[in-house]
Each structure stands twice: as C-alpha cells, then as structure tokens.
Coordinates of C-alpha atoms and ligand atoms in Angstrom, one line a residue:
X1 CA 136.9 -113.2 66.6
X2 CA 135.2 -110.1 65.2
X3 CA 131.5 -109.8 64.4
X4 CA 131.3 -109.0 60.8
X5 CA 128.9 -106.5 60.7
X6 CA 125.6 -104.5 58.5
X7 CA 124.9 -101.1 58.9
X8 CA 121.5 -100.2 57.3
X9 CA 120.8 -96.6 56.7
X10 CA 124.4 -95.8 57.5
X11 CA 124.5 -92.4 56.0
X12 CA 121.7 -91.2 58.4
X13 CA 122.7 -89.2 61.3
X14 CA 123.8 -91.8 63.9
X15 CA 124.6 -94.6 61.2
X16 CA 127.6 -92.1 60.0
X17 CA 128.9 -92.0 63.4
X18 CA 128.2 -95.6 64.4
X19 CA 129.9 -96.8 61.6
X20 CA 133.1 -95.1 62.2
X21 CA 133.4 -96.1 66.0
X22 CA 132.6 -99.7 64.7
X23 CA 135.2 -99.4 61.8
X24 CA 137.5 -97.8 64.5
X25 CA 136.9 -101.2 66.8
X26 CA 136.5 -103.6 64.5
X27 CA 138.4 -102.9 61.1
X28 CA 137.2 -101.2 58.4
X29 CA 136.7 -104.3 55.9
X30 CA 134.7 -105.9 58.8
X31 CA 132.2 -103.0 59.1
X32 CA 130.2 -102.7 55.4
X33 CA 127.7 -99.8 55.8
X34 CA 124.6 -99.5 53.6
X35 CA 121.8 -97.1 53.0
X36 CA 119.2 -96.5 50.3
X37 CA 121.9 -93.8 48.6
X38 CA 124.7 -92.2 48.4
X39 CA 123.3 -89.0 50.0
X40 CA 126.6 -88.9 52.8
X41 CA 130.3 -89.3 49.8
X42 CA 132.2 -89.2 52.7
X43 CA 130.9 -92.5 54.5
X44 CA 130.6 -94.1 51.1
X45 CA 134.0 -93.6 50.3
X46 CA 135.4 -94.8 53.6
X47 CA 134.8 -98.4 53.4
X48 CA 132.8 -101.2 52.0
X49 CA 129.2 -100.1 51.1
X50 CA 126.5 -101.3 49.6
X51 CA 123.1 -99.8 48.2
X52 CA 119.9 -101.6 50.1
X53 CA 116.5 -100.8 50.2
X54 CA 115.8 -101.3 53.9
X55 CA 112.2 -102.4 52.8
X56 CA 113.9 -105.4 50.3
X57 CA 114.0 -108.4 52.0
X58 CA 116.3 -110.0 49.6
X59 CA 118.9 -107.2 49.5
X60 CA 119.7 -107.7 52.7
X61 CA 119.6 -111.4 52.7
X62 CA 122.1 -111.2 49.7
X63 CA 124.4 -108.8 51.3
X64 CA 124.5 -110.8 54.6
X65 CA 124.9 -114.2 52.5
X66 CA 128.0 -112.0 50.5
X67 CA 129.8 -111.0 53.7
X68 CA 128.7 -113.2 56.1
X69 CA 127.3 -110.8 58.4
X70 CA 126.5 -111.9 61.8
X71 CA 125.4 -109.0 63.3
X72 CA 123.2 -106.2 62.3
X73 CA 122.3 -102.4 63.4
X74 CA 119.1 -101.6 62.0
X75 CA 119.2 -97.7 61.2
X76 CA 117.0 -96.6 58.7
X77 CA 113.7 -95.0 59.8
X78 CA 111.2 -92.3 59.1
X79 CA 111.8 -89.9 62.3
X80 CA 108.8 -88.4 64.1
X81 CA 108.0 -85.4 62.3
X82 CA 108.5 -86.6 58.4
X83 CA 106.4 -89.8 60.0
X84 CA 103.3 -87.4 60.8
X85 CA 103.7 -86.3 57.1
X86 CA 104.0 -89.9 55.5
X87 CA 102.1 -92.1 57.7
X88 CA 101.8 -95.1 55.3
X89 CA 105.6 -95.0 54.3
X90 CA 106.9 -94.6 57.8
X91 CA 105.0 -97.9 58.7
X92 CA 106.0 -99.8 55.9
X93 CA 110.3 -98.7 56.4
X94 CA 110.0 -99.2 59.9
X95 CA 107.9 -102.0 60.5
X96 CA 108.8 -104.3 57.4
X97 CA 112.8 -103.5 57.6
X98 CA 112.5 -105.4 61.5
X99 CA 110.6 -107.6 60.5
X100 CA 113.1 -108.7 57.8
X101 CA 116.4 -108.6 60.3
X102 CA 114.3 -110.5 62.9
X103 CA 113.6 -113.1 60.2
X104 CA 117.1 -113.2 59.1
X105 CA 117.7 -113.8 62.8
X106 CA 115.1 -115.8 63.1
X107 CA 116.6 -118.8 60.5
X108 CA 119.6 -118.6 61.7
X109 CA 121.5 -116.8 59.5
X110 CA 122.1 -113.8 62.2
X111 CA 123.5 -114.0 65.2
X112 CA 122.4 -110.6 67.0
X113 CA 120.9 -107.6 66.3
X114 CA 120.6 -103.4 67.1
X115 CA 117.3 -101.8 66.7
X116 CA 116.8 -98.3 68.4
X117 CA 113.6 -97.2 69.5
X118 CA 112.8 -94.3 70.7
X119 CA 111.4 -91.5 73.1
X120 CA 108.3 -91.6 71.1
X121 CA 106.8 -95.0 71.9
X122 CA 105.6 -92.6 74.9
X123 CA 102.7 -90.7 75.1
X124 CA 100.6 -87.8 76.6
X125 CA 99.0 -90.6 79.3
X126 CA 102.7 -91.7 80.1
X127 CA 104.2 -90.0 83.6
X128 CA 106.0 -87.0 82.1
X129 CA 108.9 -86.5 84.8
X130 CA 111.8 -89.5 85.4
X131 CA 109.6 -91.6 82.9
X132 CA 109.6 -94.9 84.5
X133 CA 111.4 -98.3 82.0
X134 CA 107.7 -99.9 82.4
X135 CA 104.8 -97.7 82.0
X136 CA 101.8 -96.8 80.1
X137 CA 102.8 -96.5 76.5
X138 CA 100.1 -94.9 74.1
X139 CA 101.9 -93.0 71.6
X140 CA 100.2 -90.5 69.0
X141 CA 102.1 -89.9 66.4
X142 CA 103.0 -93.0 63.8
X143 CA 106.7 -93.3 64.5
X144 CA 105.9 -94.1 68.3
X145 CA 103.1 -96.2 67.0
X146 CA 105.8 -98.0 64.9
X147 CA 108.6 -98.0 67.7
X148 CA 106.3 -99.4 70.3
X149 CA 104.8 -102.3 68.2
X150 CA 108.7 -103.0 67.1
X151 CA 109.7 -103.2 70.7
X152 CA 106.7 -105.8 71.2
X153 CA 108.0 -107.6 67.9
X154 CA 112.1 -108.1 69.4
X155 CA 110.5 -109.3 73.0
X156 CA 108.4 -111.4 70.7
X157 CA 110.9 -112.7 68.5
X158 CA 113.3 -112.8 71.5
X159 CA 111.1 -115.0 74.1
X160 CA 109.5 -117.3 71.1
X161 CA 112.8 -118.3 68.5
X162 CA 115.7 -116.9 70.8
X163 CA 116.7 -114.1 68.7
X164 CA 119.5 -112.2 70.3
X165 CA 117.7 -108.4 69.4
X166 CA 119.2 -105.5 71.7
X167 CA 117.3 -102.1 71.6
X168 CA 118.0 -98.8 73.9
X169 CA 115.0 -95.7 73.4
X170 CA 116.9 -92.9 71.7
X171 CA 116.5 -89.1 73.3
X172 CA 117.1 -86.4 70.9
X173 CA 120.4 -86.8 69.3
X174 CA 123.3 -83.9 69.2
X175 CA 125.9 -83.9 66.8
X176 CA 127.9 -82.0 64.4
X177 CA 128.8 -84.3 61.7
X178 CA 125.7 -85.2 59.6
X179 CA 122.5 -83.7 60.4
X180 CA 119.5 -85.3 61.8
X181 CA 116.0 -85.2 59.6
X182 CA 112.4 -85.5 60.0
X183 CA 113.1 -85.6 64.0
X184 CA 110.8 -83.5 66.8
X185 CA 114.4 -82.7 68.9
X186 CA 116.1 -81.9 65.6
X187 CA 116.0 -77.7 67.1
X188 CA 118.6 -79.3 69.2
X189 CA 121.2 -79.6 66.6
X190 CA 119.7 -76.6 64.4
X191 CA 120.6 -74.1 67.1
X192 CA 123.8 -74.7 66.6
X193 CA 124.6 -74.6 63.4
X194 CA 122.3 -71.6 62.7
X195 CA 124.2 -69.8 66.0
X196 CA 127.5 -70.2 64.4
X197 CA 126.3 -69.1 61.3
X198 CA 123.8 -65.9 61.7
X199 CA 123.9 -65.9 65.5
X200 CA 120.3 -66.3 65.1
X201 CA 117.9 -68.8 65.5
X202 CA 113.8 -69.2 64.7
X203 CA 112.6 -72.4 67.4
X204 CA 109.8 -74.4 66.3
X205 CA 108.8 -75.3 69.8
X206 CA 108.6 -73.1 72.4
X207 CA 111.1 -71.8 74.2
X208 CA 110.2 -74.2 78.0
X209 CA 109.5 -77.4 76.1
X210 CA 112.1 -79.9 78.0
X211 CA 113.0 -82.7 76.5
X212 CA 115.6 -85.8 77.0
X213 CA 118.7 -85.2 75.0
X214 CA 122.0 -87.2 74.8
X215 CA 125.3 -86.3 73.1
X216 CA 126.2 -88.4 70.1
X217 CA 129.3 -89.6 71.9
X218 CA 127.2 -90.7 74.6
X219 CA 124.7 -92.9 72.2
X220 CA 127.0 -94.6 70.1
X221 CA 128.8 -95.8 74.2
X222 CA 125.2 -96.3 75.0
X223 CA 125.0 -98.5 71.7
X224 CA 128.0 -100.5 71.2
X225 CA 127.6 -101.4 75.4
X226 CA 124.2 -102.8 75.0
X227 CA 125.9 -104.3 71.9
X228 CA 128.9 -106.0 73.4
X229 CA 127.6 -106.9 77.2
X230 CA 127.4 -110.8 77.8
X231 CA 123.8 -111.8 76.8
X232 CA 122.5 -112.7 79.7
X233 CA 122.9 -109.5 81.2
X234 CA 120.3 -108.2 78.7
X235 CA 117.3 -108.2 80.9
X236 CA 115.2 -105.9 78.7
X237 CA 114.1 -107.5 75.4
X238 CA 111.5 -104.7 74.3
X239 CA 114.1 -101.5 74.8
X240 CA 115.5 -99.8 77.3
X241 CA 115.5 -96.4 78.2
X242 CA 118.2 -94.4 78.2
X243 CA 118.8 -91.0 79.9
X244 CA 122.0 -88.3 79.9
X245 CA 120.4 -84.9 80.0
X246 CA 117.1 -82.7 79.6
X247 CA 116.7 -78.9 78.4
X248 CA 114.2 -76.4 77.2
X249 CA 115.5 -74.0 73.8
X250 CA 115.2 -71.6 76.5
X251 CA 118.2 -73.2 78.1
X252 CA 119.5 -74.1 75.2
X253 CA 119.9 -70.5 74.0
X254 CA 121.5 -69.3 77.8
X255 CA 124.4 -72.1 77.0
X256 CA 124.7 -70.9 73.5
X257 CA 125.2 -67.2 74.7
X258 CA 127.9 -67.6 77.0
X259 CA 130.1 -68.2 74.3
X260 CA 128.0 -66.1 71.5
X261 CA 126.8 -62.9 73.4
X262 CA 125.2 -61.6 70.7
X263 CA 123.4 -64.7 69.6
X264 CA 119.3 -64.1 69.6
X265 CA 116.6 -66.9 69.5
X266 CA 112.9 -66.2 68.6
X267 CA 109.5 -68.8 68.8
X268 CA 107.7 -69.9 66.1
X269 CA 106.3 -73.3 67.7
X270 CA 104.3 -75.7 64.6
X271 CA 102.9 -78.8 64.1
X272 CA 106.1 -80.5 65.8
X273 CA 104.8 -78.9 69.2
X274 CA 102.3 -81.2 70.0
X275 CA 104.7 -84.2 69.3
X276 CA 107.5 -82.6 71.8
X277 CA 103.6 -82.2 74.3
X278 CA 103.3 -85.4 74.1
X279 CA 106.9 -87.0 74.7
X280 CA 108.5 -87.0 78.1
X281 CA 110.7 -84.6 80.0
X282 CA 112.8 -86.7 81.9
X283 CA 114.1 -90.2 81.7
X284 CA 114.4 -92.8 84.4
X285 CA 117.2 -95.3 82.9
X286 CA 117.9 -97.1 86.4
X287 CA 117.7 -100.1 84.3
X288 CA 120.5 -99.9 81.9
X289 CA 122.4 -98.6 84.6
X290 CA 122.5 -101.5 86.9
X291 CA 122.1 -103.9 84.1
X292 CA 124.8 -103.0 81.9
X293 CA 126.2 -100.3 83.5
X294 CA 124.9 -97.7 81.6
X295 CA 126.7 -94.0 82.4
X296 CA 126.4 -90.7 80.0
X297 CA 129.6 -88.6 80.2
X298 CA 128.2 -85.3 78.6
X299 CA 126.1 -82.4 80.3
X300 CA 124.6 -79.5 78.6
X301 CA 127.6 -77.3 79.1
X302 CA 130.2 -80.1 77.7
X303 CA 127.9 -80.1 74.6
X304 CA 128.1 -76.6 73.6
X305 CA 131.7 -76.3 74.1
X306 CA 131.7 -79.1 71.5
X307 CA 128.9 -78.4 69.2
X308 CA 131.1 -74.4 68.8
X309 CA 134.2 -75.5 68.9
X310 CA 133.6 -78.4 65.8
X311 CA 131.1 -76.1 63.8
X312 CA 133.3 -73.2 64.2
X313 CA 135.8 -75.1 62.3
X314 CA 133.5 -76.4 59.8
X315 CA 132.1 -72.7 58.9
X316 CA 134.6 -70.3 60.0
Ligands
AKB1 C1 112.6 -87.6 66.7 O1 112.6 -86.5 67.2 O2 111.7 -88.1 66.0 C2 113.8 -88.5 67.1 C3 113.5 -89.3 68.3 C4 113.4 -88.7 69.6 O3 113.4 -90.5 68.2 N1 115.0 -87.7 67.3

C-alpha cells in the first residue's frame, strides 16, 4: 500500500523537487505538500497543499489527522547563512518543527520520518579531507549547532520510543528549478544562472574554497533510498553522510567556460567565507554505501551540461 505522505516547507529548494518525484511514485493525491506560503504557484497548483507553520504544533497534527499521513519529510529550515543573521529564529524553526514530527511519531500517529541534516553539523576541529561518518562535531555557526543537536534528538527519539526517523547530511545542493536561500554553497547554483545570463559572475568565497556538492537528482535518490530501504538496514540513527562530488568556484568557473568561453568570474569573499572555512572538503559516505547502497550518478561535468542546457531554456 502507499505511504500517504507530508511535505513541510515543500516550496523550498529540494521540497519542490522532492515532491514531484514523490508525486511521480506515489500519486499525486497521496503526496500533500505544505509550506508556510505560497511563495513557489507552480507547486501549489500541482496537488494537494496546505499552509503550515512548521513551528505550529497543531497544524501539523490537524493536517496529519485530515489525511492520515504516515510518513513525513521534514523540509523547512533556516540555511547556514540567513541562520548567522537570525540566530534565535533559526533555533526555534529548526529545533521546535523536529521536535513536533518526533512527537507526532512518538504517539503513534506517524509511522516514519525524513529529516536532513547537513554538512554544517561539522566544524573547523572536524578532519577536513574524506570527513569520516563518526568524528568530532563542533560546529560554529547556529544551523550546524541546530543540525547536530537534531541528529542527537532522532538517535534519541529512535533508541528510547522506537521512532522510525531517517536522516542523510546534505552537501551543497545544485539545481535549476527553484533556487536555494540563505545557504553557504548557494555560489554553486548562482554561477549558473548568472553565467547564462551576463556571462559574469561576482563569488562570495574565494575562488579554492572546496566544498562537497551533490546534483539535485542525486539527493532526492539519496533521499527516497534512505526512505524506502527495509528498516533494519538503517544502521545510522543520527544522519548519515553523504558524498557525490567536491569543487572550488575556481573549478566551477573552468567547467562553466568550456561551454561559455567568454564567461568571467571575479572574488568578493564575505561573511559566508568563514562558514565554507569551517565546513569540510570532502566526504567519506562508506556508510550509506554499504548500508543502503548508496551511489551518486552525477560528476562535475554531467552537472554543467545540465545546469546550461535547462537554464538556457529557461532564459534564452
Ligand atoms: C547551506 O549552505 O547552508 C546548506 C547546507 C550545506 O546545508 N546548503
């Protein structure tokens, strides 16, 4: 039988995606995506969906009661940069919205749920290269602070009530549909856009900063296989980490100009920089690979053939 699924903060940048793969598997009617607005018409109009406060307790409880939901992804968050900016608020969305879907879970009401974390619950005292799945974890900014205690609260919740919580650690996101916002690896998707559209682009970190980075494609497979394995073959109850690729803008920029020639990039690194100091360079994921056979499909080049080709059409 099919789950019958919440999306919260399904107009965000992966929620958009997410929820049409799921709609795509599942059927649209089973699939009822939510956010706090109706920033993204197009989601809106493609399905059920319903407005909810992430932070409001009882507005999820009365959509999952509604539609008897059994499962849950849990999208909305303040990202790392808007997080530095709004420390208080990015505490209260992202702690208090677990805590109510673990709660949910918790009484019985939900059967499993999907909670990303991050890159950021790592920190500048974490091994930077092939970043081991257990290691020290002192983040600085407050959206790894909030990502690492989460991953604390699903073991928790997990080991103590039984609550069937998955959770992979996002890299930097690429996609062309909606755009990403507040991120630190947000450049990633910038780039493109601004290449395709003034074959120019000012980088707010500098140009060797190497960070982990996944396609889209790649993290919704990552998601819906952590999602769907048998549940015993969910090791990891905090998060797992997940690797496909890692580049500098530098290389970033080399990619873009075999296909743009003419395309220029330029430095202006801010406060963002000593976020992307502090995060990793490289992933070590041999955990979700020989747990749940974890496998990326897109490299670097793959990526920008894409990112081009779709935002060619979109501006062109
Ligand atoms: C961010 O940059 O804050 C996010 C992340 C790596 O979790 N994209």
């Amino acid at each position: 039988m099919n789950p019958k699924i919440l999306i919260i903060g399904a107009c965000g940048q992966i929620g958009t995606e997410l929820t049409t793969k799921l709609r795509e598997i599942y059927g649209v009617n089973n699939v009822i995506a939510s956010d706090i607005n109706t920033r993204n018409l197009e989601l809106v109009n493609s399905g059920p969906f319903e407005i909810i406060d992430a932070k409001n307790f009882n507005a999820i409880k009365d959509c999952c009661k509604n539609h008897n939901i059994d499962t849950i992804y849990l999208m909305a968050a303040l990202l790392s940069a808007t997080g530095e900016k709004y420390p208080m608020e990015a505490w209260d969305l992202n702690m208090n919205s677990l805590f109510h879907v673990l709660n949910l879970a918790k009484g019985g009401a939900i059967k499993k749920i999907f909670w990303p974390s991050s890159i950021a619950v790592f920190g500048p005292t974490t091994p930077r290269e092939n970043t081991p799945q257990h290691t020290t974890c002192e983040p600085t900014t407050v959206y790894g602070i909030t990502k690492q205690v989460g991953e604390r609260w699903c073991e928790y919740y997990h080991n103590k009530y039984g609550v069937d919580v998955r959770s992979i650690r996002y890299p930097g996101i690429i996609s062309h549909k909606a755009m990403p916002g507040g991120g630190t690896t947000d450049y990633a998707v910038e780039i493109y856009h601004d290449a395709v559209k003034t074959k120019t682009y000012n980088c707010f970190l500098s140009e060797n900063t190497q960070l982990p980075m996944m396609f889209m494609e790649d993290a919704i497979k990552a998601t819906i296989d952590i999602m769907t394995v048998k549940k015993d073959a969910v090791k990891i109850r905090s998060s797992y980490n997940v690797a496909a690729i890692s580049f500098t803008p530098k290389e970033v920029a080399a990619s873009i100009k075999q296909h743009i020639s003419d395309f220029e990039i330029s430095y202006k690194p801010d406060y963002r920089q000593a976020i992307a100091d502090s995060w990793p360079k490289s992933i070590n994921d041999d955990s979700a690979r020989k747990d749940w056979n974890w496998k990326h499909s897109f490299s670097l080049e793959a990526i920008t053939k894409e990112m081009l080709f779709q935002l060619n059409k979109k501006y062109n």
